[in-house]
mmCIF file of C-alpha atoms in Angstrom:
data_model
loop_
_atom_site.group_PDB
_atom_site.id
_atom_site.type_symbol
_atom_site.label_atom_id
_atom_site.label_comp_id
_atom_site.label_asym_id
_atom_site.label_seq_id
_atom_site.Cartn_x
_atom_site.Cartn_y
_atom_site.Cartn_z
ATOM 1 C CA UNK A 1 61.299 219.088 -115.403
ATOM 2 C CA UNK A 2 61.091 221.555 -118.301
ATOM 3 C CA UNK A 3 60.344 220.368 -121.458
ATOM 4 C CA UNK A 4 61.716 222.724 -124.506
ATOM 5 C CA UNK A 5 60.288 222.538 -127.546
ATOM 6 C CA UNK A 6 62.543 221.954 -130.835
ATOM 7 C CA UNK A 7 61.736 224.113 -133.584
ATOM 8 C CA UNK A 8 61.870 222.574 -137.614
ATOM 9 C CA UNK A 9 62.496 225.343 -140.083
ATOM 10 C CA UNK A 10 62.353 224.309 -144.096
ATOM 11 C CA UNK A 11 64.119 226.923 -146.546
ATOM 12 C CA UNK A 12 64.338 226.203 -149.782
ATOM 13 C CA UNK A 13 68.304 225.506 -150.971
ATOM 14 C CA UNK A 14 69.539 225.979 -154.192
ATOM 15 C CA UNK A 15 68.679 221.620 -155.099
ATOM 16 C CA UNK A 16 65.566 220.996 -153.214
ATOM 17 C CA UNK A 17 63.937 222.029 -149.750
ATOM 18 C CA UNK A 18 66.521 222.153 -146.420
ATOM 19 C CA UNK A 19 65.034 221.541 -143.055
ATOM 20 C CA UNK A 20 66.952 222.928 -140.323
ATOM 21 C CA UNK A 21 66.159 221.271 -137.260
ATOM 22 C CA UNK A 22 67.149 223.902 -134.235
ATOM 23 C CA UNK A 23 67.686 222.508 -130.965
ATOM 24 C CA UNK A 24 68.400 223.708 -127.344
ATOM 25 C CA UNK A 25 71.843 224.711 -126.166
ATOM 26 C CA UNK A 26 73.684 221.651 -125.081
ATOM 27 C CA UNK A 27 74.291 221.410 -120.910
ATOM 28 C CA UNK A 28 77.262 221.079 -119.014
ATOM 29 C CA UNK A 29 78.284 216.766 -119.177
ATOM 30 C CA UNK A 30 77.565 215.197 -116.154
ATOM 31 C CA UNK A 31 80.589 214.613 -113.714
ATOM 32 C CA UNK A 32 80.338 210.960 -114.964
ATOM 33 C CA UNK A 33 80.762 211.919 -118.411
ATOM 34 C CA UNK A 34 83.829 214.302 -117.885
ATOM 35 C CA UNK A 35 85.387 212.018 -116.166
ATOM 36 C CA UNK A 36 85.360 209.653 -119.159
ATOM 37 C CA UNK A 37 86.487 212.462 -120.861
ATOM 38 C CA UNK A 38 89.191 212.955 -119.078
ATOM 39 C CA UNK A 39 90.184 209.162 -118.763
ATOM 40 C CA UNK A 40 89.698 208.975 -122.781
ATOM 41 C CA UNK A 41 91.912 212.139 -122.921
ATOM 42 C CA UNK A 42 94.902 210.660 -120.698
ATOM 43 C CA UNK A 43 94.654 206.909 -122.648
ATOM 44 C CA UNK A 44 95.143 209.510 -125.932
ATOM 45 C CA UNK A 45 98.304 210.944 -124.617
ATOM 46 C CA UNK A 46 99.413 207.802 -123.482
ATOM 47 C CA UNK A 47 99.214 206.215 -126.813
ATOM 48 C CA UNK A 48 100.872 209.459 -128.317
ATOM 49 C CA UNK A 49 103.496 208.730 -126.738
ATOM 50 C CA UNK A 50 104.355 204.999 -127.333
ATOM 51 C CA UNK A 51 103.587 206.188 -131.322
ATOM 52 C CA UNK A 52 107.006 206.462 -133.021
ATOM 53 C CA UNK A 53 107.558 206.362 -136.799
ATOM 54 C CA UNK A 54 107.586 202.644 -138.088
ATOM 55 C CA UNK A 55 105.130 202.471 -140.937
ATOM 56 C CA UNK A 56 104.757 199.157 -142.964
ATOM 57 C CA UNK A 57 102.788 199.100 -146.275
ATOM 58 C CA UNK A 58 98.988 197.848 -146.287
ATOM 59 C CA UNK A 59 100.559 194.465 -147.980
ATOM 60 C CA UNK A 60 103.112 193.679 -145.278
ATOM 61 C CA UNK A 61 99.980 194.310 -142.800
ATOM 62 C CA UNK A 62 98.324 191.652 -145.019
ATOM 63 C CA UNK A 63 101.023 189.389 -144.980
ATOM 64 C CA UNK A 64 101.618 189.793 -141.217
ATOM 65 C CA UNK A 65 98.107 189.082 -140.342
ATOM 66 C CA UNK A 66 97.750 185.718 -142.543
ATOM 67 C CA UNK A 67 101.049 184.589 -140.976
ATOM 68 C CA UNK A 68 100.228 185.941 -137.160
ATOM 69 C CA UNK A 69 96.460 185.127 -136.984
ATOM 70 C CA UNK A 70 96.056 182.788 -139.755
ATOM 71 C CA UNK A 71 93.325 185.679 -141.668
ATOM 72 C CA UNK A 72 92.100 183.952 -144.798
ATOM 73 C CA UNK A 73 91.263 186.056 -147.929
ATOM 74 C CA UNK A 74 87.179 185.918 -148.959
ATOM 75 C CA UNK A 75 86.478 185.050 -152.121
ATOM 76 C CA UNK A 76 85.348 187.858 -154.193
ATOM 77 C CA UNK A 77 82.401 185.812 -155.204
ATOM 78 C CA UNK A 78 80.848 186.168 -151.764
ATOM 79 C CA UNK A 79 78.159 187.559 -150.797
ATOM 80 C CA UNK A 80 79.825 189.340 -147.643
ATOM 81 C CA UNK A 81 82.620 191.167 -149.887
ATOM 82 C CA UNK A 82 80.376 191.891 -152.350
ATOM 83 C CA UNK A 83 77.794 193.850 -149.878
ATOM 84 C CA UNK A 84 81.532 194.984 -147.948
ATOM 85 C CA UNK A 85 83.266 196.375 -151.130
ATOM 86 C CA UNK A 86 79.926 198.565 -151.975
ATOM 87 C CA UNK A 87 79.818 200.142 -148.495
ATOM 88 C CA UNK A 88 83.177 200.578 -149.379
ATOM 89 C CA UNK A 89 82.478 202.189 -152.628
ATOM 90 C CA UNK A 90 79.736 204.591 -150.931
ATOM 91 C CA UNK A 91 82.460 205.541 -148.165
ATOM 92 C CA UNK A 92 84.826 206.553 -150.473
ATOM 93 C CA UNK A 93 81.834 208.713 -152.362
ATOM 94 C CA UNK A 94 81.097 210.299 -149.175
ATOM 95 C CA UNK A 95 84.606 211.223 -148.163
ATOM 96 C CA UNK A 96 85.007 212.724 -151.384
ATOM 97 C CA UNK A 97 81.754 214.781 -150.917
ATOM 98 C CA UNK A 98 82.910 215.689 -147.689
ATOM 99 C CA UNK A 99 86.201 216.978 -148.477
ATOM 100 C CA UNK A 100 84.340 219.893 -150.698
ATOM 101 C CA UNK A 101 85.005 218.072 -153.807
ATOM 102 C CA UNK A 102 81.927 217.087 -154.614
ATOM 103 C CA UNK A 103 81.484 214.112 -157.529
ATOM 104 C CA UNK A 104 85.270 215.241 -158.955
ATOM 105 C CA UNK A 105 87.601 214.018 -156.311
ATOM 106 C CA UNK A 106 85.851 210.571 -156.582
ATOM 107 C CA UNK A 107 84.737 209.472 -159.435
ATOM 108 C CA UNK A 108 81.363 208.362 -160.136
ATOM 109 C CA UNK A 109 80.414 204.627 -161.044
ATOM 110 C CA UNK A 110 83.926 204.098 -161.847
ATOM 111 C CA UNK A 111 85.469 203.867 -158.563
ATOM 112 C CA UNK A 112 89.122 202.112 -159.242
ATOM 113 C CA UNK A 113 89.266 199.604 -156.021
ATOM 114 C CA UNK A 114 91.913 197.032 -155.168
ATOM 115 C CA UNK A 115 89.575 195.751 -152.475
ATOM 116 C CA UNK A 116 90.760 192.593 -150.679
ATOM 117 C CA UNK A 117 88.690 191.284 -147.348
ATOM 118 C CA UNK A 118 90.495 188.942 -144.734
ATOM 119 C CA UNK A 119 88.686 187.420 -141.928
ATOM 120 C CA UNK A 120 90.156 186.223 -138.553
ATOM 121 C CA UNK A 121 88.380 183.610 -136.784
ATOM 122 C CA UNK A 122 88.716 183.108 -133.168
ATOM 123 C CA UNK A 123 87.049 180.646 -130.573
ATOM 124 C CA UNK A 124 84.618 183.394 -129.519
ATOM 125 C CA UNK A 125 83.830 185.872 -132.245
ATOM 126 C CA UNK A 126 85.618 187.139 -135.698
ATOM 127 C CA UNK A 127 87.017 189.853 -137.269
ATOM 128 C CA UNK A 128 87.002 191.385 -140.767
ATOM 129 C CA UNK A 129 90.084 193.145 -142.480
ATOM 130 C CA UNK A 130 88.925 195.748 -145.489
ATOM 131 C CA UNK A 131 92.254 196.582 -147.368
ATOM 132 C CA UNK A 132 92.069 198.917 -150.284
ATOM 133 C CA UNK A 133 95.556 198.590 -151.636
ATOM 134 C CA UNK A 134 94.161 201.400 -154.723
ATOM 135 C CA UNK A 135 93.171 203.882 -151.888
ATOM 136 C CA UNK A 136 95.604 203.014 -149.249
ATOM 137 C CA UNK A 137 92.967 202.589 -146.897
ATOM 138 C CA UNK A 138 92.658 199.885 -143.961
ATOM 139 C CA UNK A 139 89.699 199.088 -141.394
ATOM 140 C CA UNK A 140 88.720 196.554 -139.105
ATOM 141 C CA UNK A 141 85.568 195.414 -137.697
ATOM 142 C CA UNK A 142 85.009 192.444 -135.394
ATOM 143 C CA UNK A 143 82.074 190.709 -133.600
ATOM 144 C CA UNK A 144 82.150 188.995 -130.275
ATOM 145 C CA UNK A 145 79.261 186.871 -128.440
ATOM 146 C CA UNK A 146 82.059 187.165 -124.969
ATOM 147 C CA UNK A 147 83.927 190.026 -123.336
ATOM 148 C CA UNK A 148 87.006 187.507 -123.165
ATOM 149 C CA UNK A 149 86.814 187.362 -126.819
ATOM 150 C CA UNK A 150 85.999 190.891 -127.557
ATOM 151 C CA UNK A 151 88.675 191.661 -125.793
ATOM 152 C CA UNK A 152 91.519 189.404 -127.668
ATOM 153 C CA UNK A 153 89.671 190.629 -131.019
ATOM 154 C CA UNK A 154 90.029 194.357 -129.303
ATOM 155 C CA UNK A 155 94.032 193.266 -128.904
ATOM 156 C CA UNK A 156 94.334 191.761 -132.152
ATOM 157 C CA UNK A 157 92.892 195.095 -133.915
ATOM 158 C CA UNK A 158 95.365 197.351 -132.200
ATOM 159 C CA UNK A 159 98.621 194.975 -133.179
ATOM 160 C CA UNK A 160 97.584 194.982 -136.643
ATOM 161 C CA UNK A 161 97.048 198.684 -136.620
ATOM 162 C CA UNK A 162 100.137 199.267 -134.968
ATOM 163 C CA UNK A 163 102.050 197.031 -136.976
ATOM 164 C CA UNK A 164 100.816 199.071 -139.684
ATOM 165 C CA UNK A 165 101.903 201.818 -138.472
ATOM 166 C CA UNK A 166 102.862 205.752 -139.169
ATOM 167 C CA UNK A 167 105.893 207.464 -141.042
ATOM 168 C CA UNK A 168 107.996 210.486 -139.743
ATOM 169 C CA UNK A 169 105.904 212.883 -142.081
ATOM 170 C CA UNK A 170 102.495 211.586 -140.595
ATOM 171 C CA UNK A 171 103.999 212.190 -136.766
ATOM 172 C CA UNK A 172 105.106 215.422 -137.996
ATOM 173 C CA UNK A 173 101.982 216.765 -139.234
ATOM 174 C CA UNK A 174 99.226 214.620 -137.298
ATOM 175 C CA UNK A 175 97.899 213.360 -140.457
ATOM 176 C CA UNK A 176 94.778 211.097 -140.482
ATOM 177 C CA UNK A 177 96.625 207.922 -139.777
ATOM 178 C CA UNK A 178 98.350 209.130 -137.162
ATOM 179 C CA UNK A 179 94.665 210.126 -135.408
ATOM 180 C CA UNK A 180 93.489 206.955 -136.120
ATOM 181 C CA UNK A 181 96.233 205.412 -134.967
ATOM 182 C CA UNK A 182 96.462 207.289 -131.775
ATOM 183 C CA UNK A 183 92.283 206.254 -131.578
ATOM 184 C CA UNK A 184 92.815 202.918 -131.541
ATOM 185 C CA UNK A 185 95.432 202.705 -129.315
ATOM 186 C CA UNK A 186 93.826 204.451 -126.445
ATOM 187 C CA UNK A 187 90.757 202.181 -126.203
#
């Protein structure tokens, strides 16, 4: 077996030092892995296809999950929504960053959130709603000790993502939701 090395350069950048890290060329995936690929690939098209325009607002998704799977709202005094809506807060810092904004397409300390966590509890594991009604911005997270339960959590997630939804513009242009959408649907 070869062993290559990896070589660290550090250049100085116009704030403080950059290390670039240069690595080998990547290989060819393993037959294993391309066929997950290709299994992944096929579930995406699949759940393309069953996608058509029916989009619901982030507080009829609310709604339908407290009346569907009886998700409770957590008190903002918490210590779970408080630690939830900063990684929030940092997430929407870092998307801002990322979209070649820098600091101006999201504001500094004063980050304007509507933040609102529901949690779903189930016999074998439970799942977290973030809502951001200010951002328009949904996610869901869920823990499971059982595959049984991971997998009705798994269900539950894709429901309340579909219920939620994409409009005729998003399946137009493939907007962000409708990836996501399409993402979830195919696991």
């Amino acid at each position: 077996m070869k062993e290559e090395k990896e070589s660290t350069a550090i250049i100085g950048g116009a704030d403080a030092p950059t290390c670039l890290v240069l690595t080998p060329r990547a290989e060819r995936p393993s037959r294993k892995g391309r066929i997950r690929q290709s299994i992944y690939q096929w579930k995406y098209r699949r759940a393309e296809k069953r996608i058509s325009a029916n989009a619901h607002t982030l507080e009829e998704v609310a709604a339908y999950a407290g009346i569907r799977y009886r998700a409770a709202e957590t008190p903002g005094t918490q210590r779970k929504y408080l630690e939830q809506k900063r990684a929030f807060k940092e997430g929407l810092r870092a998307l801002g960053k990322e979209a070649g904004g820098g600091d101006e397409g999201v504001p500094g300390r004063d980050i304007p959130l509507d933040f609102h966590l529901y949690e779903i509890k189930t016999a074998g594991g439970h799942m977290e709603i973030e809502i951001d009604f200010f951002w328009k911005r949904m996610s869901i997270s869920y823990v499971s000790g059982r595959k049984k339960a991971g997998k009705r959590l798994k269900k539950i997630a894709q429901d309340l993502y579909a219920y939620y939804g994409v409009s005729e513009e998003d399946v137009q242009s493939r907007s962000e939701r409708y990836a996501a959408l399409a993402a979830i649907l195919s696991l």
